[in-house]
CSV table of C-alpha atoms in Angstrom, one decimal:
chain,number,residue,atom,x,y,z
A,15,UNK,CA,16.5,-15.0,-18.2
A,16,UNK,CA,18.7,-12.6,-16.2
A,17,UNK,CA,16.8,-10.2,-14.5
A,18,UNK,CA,18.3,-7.9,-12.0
A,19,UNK,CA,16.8,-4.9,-9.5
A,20,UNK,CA,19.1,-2.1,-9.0
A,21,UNK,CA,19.9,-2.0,-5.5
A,22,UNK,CA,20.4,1.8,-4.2
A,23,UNK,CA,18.7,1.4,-0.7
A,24,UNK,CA,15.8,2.8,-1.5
A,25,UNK,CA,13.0,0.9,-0.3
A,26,UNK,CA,11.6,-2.7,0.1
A,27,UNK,CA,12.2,-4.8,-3.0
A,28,UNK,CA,10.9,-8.1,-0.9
A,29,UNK,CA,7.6,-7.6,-2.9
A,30,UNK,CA,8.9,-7.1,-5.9
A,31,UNK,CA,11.8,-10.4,-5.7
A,32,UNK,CA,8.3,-12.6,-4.4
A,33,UNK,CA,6.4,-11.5,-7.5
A,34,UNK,CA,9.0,-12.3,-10.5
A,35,UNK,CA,9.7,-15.9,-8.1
A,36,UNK,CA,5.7,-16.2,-8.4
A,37,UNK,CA,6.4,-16.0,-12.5
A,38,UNK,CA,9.6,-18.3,-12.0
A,39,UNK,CA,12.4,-15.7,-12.8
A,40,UNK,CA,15.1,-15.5,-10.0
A,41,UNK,CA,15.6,-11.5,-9.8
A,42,UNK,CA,18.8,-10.9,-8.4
A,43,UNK,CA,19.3,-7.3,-6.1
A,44,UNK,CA,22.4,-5.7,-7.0
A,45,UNK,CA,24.5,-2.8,-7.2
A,46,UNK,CA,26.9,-4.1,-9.3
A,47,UNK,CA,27.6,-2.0,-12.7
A,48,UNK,CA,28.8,-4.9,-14.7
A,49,UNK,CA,26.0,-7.2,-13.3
A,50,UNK,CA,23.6,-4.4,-14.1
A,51,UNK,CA,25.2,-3.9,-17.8
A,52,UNK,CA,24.8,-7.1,-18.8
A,53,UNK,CA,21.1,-8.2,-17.2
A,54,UNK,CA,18.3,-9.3,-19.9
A,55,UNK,CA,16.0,-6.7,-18.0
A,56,UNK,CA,16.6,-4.0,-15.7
A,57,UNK,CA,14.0,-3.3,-12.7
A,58,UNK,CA,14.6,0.3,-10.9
A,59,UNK,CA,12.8,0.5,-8.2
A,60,UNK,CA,11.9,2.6,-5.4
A,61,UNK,CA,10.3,4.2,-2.7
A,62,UNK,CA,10.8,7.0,-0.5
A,63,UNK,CA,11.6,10.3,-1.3
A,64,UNK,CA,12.7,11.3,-4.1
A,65,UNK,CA,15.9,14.1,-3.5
A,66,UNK,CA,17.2,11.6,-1.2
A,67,UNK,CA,17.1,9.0,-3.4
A,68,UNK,CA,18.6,10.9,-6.2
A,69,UNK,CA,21.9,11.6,-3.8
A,70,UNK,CA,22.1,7.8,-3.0
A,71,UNK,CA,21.9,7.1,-6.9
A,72,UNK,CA,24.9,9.8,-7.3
A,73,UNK,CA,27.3,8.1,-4.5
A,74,UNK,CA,27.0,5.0,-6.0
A,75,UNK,CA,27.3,6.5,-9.6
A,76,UNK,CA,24.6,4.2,-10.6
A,77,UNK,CA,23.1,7.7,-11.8
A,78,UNK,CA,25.3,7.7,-14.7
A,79,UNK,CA,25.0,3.9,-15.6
A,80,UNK,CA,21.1,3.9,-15.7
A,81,UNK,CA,20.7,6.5,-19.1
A,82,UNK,CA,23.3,3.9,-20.9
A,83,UNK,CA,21.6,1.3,-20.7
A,84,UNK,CA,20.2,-0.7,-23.8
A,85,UNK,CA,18.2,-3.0,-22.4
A,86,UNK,CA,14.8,-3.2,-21.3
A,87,UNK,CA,14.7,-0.8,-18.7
A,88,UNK,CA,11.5,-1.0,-15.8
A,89,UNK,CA,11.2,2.2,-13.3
A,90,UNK,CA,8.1,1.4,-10.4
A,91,UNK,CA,6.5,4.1,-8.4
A,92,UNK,CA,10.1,6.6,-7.4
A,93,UNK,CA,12.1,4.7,-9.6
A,94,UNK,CA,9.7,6.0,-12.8
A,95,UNK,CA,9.8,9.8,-10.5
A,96,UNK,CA,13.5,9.5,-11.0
A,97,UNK,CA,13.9,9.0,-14.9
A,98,UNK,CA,11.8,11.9,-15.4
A,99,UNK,CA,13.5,15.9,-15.5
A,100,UNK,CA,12.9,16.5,-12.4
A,101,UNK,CA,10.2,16.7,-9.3
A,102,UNK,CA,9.5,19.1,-6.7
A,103,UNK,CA,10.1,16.7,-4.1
A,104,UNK,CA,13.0,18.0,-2.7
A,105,UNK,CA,13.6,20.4,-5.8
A,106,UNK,CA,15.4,17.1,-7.4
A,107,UNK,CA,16.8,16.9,-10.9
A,108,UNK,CA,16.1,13.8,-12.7
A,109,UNK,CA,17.7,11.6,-14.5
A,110,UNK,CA,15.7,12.9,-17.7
A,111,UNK,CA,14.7,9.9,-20.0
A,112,UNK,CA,11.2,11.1,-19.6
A,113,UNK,CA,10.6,14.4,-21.1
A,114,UNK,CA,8.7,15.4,-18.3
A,115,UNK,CA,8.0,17.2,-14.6
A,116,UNK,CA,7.1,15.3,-11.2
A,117,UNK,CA,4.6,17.7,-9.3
A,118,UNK,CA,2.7,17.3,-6.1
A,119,UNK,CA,-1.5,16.8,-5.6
A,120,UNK,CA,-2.8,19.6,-4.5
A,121,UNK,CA,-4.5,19.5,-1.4
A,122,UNK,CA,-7.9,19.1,-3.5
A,123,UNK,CA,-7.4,15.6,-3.3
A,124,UNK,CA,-6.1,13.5,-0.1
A,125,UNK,CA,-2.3,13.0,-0.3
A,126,UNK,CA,-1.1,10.2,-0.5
A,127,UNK,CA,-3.5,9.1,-3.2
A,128,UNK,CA,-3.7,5.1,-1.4
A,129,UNK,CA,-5.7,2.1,-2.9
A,130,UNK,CA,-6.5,1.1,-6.8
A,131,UNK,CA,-7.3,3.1,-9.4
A,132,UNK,CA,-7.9,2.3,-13.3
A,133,UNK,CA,-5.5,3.0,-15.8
A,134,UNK,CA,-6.7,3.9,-19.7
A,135,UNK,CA,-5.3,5.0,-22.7
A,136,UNK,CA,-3.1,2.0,-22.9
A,137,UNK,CA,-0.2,2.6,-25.4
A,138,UNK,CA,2.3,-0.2,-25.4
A,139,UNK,CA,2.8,-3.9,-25.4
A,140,UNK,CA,3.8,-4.0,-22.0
A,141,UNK,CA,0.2,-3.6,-22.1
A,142,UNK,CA,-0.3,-7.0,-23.7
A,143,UNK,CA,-3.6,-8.6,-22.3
A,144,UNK,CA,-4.4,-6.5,-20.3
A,145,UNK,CA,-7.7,-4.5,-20.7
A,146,UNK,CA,-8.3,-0.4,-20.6
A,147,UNK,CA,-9.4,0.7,-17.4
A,148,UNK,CA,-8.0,-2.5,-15.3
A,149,UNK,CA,-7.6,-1.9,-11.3
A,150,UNK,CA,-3.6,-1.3,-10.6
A,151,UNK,CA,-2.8,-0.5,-7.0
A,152,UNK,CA,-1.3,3.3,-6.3
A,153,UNK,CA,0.7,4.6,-3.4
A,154,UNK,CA,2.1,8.2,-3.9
A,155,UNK,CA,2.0,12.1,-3.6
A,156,UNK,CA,3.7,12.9,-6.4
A,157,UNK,CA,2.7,12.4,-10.0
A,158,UNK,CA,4.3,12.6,-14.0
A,159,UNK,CA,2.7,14.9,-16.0
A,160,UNK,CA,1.3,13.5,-19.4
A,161,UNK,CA,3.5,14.0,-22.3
A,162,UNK,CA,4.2,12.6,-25.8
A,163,UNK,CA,5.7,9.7,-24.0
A,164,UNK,CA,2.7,8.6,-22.0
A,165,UNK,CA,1.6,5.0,-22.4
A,166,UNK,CA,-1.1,5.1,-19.7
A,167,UNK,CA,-3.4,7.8,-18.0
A,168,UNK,CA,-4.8,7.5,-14.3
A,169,UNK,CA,-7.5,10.2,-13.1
A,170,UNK,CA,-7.2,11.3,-9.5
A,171,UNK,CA,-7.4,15.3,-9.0
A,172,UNK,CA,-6.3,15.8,-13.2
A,173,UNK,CA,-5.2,13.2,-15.4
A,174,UNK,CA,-1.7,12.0,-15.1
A,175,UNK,CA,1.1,10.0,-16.6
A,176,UNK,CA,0.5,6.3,-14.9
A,177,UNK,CA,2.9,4.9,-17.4
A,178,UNK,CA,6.0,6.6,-19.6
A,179,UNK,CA,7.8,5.0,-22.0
A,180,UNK,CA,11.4,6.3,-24.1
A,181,UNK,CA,12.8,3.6,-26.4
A,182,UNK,CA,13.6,0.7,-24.1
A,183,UNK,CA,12.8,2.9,-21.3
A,184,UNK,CA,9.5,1.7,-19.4
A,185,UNK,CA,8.3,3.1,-16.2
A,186,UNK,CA,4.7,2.5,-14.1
A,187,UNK,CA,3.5,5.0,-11.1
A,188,UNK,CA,1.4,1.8,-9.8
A,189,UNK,CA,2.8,-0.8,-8.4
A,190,UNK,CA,2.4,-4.5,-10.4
A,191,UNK,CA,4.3,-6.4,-7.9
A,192,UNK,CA,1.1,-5.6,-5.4
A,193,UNK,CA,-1.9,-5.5,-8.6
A,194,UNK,CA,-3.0,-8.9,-8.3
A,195,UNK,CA,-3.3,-11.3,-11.5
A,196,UNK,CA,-3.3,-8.2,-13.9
A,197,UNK,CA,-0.2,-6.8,-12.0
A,198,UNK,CA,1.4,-10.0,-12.4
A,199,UNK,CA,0.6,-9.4,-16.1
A,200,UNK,CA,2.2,-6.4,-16.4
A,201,UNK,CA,5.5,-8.0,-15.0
A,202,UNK,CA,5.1,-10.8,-17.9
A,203,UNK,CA,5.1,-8.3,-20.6
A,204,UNK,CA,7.8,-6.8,-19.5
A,205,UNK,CA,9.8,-10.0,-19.6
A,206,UNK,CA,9.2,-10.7,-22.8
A,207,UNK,CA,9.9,-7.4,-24.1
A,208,UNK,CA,12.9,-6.9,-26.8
B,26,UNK,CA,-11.3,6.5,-10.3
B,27,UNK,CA,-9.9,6.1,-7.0
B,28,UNK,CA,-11.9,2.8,-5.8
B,29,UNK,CA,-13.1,2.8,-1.8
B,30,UNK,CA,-11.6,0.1,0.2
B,31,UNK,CA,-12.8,-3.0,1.8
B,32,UNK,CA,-10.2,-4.2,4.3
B,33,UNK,CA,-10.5,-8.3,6.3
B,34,UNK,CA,-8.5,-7.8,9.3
B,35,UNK,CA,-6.7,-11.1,10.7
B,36,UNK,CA,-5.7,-11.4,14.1
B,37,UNK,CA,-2.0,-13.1,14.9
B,38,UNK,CA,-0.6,-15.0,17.8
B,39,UNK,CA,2.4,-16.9,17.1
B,40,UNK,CA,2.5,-16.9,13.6
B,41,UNK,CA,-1.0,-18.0,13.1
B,42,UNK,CA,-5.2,-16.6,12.7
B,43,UNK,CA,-6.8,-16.6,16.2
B,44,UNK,CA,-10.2,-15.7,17.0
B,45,UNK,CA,-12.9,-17.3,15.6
B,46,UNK,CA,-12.9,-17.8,11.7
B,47,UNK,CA,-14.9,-20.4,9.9
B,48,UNK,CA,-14.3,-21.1,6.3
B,49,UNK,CA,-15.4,-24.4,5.9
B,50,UNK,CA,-13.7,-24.8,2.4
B,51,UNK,CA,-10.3,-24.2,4.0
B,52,UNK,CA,-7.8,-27.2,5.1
B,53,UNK,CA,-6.6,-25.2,7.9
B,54,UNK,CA,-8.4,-22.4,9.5
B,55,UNK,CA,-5.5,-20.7,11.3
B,56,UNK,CA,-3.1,-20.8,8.6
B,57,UNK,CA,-2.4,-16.8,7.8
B,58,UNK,CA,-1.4,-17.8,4.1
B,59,UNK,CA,-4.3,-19.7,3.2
B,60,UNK,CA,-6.9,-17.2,4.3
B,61,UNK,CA,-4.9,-14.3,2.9
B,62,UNK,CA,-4.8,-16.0,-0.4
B,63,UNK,CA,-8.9,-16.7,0.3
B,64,UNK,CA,-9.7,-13.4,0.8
B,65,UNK,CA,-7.2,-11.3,-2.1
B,66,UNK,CA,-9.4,-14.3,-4.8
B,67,UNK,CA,-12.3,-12.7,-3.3
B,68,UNK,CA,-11.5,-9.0,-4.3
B,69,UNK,CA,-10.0,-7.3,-1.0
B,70,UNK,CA,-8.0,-5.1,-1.6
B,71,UNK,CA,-5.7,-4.5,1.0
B,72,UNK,CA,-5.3,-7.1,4.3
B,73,UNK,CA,-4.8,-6.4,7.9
B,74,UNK,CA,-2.5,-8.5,10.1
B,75,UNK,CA,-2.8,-7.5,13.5
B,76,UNK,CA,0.2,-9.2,16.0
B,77,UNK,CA,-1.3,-9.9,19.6
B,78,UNK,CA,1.8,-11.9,20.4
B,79,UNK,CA,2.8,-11.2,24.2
B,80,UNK,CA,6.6,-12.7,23.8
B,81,UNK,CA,9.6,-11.9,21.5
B,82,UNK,CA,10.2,-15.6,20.4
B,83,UNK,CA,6.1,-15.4,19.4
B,84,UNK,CA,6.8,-12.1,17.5
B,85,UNK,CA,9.6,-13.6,15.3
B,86,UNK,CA,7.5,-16.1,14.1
B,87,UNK,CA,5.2,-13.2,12.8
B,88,UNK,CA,8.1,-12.2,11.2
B,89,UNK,CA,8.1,-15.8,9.6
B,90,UNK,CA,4.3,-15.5,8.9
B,91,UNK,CA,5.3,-11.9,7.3
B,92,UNK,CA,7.5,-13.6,5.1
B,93,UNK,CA,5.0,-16.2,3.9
B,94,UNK,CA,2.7,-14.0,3.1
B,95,UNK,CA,4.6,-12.0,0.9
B,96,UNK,CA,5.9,-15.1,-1.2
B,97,UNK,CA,1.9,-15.9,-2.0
B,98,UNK,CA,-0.2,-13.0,-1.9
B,99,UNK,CA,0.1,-10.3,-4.8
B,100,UNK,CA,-1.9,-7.5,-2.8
B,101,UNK,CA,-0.7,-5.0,-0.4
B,102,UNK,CA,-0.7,-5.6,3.5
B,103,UNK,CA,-0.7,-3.8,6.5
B,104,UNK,CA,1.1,-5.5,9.8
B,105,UNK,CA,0.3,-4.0,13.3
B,106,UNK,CA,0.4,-4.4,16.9
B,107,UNK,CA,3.6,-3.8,19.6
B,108,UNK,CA,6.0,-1.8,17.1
B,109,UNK,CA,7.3,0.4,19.2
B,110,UNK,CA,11.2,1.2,17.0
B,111,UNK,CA,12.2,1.8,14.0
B,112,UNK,CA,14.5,-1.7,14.0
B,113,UNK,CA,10.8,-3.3,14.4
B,114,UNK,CA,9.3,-1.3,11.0
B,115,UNK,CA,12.7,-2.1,9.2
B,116,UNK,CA,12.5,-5.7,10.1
B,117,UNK,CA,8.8,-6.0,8.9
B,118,UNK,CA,9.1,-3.9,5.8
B,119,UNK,CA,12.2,-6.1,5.2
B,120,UNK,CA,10.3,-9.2,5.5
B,121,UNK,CA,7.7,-7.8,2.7
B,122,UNK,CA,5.4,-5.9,4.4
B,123,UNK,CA,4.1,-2.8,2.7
B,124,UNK,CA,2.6,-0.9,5.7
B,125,UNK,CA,2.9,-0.5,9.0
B,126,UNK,CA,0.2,0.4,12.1
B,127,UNK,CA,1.6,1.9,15.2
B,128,UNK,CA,-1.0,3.2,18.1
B,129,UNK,CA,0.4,3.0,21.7
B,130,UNK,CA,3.9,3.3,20.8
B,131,UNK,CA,3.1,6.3,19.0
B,132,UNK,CA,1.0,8.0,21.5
B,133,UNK,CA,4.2,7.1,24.2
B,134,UNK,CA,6.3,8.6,22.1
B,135,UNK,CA,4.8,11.2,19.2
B,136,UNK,CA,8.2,11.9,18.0
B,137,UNK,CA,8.6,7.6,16.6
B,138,UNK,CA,6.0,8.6,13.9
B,139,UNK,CA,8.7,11.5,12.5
B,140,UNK,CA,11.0,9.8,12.6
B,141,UNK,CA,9.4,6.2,11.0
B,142,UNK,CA,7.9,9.0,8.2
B,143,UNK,CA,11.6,10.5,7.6
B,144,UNK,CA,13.1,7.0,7.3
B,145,UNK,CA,10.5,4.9,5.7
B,146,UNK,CA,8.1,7.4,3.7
B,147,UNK,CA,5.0,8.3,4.8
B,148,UNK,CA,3.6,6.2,2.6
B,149,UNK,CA,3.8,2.9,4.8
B,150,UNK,CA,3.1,4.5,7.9
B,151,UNK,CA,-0.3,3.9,9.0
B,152,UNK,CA,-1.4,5.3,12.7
B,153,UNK,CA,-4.1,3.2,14.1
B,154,UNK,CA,-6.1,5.4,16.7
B,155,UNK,CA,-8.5,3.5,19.0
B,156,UNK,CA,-11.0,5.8,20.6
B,157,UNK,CA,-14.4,6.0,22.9
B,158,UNK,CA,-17.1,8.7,23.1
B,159,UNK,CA,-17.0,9.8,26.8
B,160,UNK,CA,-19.9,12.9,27.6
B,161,UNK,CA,-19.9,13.9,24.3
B,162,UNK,CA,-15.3,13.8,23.8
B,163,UNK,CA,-13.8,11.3,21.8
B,164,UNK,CA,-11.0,10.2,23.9
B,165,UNK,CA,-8.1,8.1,22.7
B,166,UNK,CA,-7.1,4.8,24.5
B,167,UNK,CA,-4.3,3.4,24.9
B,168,UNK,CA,-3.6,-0.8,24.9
B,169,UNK,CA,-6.0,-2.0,22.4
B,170,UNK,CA,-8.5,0.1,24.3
B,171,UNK,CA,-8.3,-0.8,28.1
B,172,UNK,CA,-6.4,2.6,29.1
B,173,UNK,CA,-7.8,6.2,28.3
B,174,UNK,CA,-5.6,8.7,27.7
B,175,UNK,CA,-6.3,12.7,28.1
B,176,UNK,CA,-6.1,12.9,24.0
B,177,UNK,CA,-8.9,14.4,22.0
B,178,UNK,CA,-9.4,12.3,19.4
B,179,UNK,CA,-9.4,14.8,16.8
B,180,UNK,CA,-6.6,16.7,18.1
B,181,UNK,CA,-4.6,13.5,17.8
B,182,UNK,CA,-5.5,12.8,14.7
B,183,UNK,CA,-4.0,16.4,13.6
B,184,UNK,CA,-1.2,15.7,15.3
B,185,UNK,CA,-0.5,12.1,13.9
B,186,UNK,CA,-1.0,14.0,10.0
B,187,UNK,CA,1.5,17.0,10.5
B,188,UNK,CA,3.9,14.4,12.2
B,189,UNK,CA,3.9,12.6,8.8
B,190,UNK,CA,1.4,9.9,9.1
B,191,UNK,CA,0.1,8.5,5.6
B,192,UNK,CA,-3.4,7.1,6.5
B,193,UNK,CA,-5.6,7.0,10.0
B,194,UNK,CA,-6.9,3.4,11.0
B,195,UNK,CA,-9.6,4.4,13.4
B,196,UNK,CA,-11.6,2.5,15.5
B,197,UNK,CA,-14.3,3.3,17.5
B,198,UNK,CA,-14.3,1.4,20.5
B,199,UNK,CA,-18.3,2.6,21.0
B,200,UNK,CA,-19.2,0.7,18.0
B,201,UNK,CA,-16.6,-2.1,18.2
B,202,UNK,CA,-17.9,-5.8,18.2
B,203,UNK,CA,-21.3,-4.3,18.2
B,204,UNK,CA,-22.1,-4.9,14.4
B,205,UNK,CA,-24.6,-1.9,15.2
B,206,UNK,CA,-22.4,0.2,12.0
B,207,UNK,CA,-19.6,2.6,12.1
B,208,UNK,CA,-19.2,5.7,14.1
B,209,UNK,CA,-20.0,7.8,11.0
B,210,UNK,CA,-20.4,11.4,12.3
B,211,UNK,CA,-16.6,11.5,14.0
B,212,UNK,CA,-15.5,9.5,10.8
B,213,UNK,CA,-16.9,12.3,8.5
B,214,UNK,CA,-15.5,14.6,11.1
B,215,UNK,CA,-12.0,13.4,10.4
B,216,UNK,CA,-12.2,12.8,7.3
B,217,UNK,CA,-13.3,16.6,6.5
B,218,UNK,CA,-10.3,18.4,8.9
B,219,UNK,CA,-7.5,15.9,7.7
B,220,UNK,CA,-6.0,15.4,3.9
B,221,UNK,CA,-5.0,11.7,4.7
B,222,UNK,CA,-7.1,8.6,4.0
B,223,UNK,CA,-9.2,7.2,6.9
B,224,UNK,CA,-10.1,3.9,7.2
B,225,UNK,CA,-13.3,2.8,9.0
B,226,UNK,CA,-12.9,0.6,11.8
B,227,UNK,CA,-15.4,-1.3,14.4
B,228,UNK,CA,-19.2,-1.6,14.1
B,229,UNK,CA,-19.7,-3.9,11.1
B,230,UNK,CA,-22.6,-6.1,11.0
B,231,UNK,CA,-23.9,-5.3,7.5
B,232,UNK,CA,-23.7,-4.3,3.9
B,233,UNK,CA,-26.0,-1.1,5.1
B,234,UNK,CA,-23.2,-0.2,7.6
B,235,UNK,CA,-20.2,-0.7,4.2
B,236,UNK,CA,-22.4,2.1,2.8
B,237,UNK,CA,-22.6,4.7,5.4
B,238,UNK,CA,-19.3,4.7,6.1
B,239,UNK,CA,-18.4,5.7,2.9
B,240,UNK,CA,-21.3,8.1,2.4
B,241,UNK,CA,-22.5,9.8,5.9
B,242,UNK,CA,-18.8,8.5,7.1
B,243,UNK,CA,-16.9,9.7,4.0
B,244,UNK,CA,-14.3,7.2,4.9
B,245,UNK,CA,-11.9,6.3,2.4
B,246,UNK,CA,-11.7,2.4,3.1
B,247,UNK,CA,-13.7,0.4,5.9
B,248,UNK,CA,-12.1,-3.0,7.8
B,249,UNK,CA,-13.8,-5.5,9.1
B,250,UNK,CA,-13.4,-9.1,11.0
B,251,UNK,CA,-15.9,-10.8,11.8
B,252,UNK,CA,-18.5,-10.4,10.0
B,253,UNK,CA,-15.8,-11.7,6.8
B,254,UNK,CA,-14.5,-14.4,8.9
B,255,UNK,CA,-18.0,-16.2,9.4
B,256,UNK,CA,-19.3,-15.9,6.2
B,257,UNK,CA,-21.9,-13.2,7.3
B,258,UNK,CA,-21.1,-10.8,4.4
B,259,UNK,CA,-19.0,-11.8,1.3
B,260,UNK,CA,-16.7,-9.3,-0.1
B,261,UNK,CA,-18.2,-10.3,-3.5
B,262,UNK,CA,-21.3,-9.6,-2.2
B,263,UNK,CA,-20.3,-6.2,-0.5
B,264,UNK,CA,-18.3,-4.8,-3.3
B,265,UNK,CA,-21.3,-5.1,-5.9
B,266,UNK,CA,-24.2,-3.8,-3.8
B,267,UNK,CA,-22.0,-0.8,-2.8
B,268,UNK,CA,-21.2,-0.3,-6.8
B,269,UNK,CA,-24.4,-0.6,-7.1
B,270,UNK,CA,-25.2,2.1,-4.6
B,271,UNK,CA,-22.5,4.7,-6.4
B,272,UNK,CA,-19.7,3.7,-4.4
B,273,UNK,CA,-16.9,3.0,-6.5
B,274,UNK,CA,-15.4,-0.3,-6.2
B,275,UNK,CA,-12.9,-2.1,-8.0
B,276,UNK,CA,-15.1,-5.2,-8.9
């Protein structure tokens, strides 16, 4: 299977290479359009902030590959931020797949929210085997607000969109490269998704 | 929920787990892999790697251990000790780390820990602070403890959260290798004046101490050594009697 991560340079995609090697897929970093175009599964990562990231996306033009793509499609963490409208981090527009709005905690709740946290309402079969409520592991100050294309809820200061899904679209706020055995599950759904 | 956080710190020289640690079931004691891989099947959640390497050639063969670790173990961890640059967070972030924990370097030189935020996100930017209760002050010390500075501890802390620190490792060196419990009034302290995460550090000796750090301390995860290394507390153990004591644990 040919599996690619889109490289922008944002963030540290180690991780995320280690954990499809740990299933036995070779994921390849690139930047390459045609490379990207053709992949059996797209991974967009990220991590960092998000209006920076959006420019990066724009000089490489990979901001107008990613909405055409047909394939499987997997945002993480910034990379789901960034296929939603927009967020106020750094007043960025998104790349609007996901009919939604990035906002910030409030200050009710420590920011970053850091550590594991469950994840219920579980919508889709990249949610194959894996149980309502299971531990994924969470790293951010920024959240997706639920919307009619939420496929998982996470509680921490309101509820909030942990997973979106468009058509062949996916994206996660947690992080299943770092989530253990059920993150690992996560990442073998998603392979095996048309 | 958010779950509370139980954190094994291992100690590094030259790529491999100093100090004492006695698992009898594994083949090699020192090997940072294998006890990583021990103690994410036990349930912790996040790991500790703190580098006590004195030379360069020894600190590239924690970037070899960083590596190796990465490959094998599928939850997040923290590298410290001696990053003083940016080049040093790239090359450990770059190697599969997922956080960072500067302390001297940062005290030196406040302005690394903007600038490390800016770059790297304040996400993976831990600031460990070690610190000692002189006549009633908390003072931070610099050098894995041996030199105080003239920094309140509290007014450091500030500092390190508006600079763009994501979470505060501190450890107080009254409490440390005591196993008498945490220092749970300054913890509650901090944890009340900043909005980051604190984690716990120093004073562990028993499940009772887990439990007021996260209630009288309000601490938002709590590391420990020893007392995981010997076999004196099992995470197991620790995580279900703190659940059981309204602690919320991911079990």
């Amino acid at each position: 299977m040919n599996v690619v991560i889109i490289d922008y340079g944002a963030g540290n995609i180690k991780s995320l290479q280690f954990a499809f090697k740990r299933l036995g897929v070779s994921a390849k970093l690139t930047s390459n359009p045609e490379e990207i175009s053709v992949a059996d599964k797209v991974i967009f990562p990220g991590v960092g902030e998000a209006s920076s990231a959006m420019e990066m996306l724009k000089n490489s033009k990979l901001d107008l590959l990613i909405p055409t793509l047909k394939q499987p499609v997997l945002g993480i963490c910034l990379g789901m931020q960034l296929l939603c409208n927009s967020s106020e981090e750094g007043s960025t527009k998104g790349l609007g797949i996901f009919n939604t709005e990035v906002k910030q905690f409030s200050t009710a709740v420590k920011v970053p929210q850091m550590g594991w946290n469950t994840i219920t309402n579980l919508k889709s079969g990249l949610f194959k085997n894996i149980k309502e409520d299971a531990f994924m592991y969470l790293v951010h100050s920024f959240y997706a607000v639920t919307n009619a294309q939420t496929i998982a809820t996470t509680h921490y200061d309101l509820d909030y969109a942990s997973a979106l899904q468009h058509n062949n679209f996916y994206g996660v706020q947690f992080h299943p490269e770092k989530s253990g055995e059920i993150g690992a599950q996560l990442l073998r759904n998603f392979l095996t998704l048309e | 929920m958010l779950t509370k956080r139980i954190i094994p710190c291992l100690d590094i020289k030259n790529g491999r787990t100093v100090k004492g640690i006695n698992f009898k079931q594994l083949r090699d004691a020192g090997d940072p892999v294998e006890l990583a891989k021990r103690y994410a099947d036990m349930g912790a959640d996040e790991l500790v790697f703190l580098d006590i390497s004195a030379t360069l050639e020894e600190r590239n063969t924690t970037l070899e251990m960083v590596l190796k670790v990465a490959e094998h173990i599928n939850i997040p961890f923290t590298v410290g000790g001696g990053i003083s640059s940016i080049e040093d967070v790239d090359r450990l972030l770059k190697s599969g780390a997922d956080k960072v924990s500067v302390n001297s370097s940062a005290i030196k030189n406040p302005e690394l820990i903007n600038a490390l935020s800016k770059k790297f996100g304040k996400q993976c930017i831990t600031v460990a602070i070690d610190a000692k209760e002189i006549d009633g002050e908390w003072i931070v010390h610099l050098a894995g403890g041996s030199i105080p500075t003239k920094l309140n501890m509290f007014d450091w802390a500030k500092e390190v959260e508006s600079r763009g620190a994501g979470e505060i490792l501190f450890t107080s060196m009254n409490n440390d290798g005591t196993k008498s419990g945490f220092a749970n009034s300054a913890l509650a302290k901090l944890s009340q004046s900043l909005n980051i995460p604190i984690i716990a550090s120093g004073g562990a000796g028993t499940i009772q101490h887990f439990v007021a750090a996260f209630t009288l301390g309000q601490a938002d995860a709590a590391l420990a050594a020893s007392v995981f290394h010997f076999n004196e507390i099992t995470i197991p153990d620790l995580k279900r009697e703190l659940q059981n004591k309204g602690i919320p644990m991911r079990l």
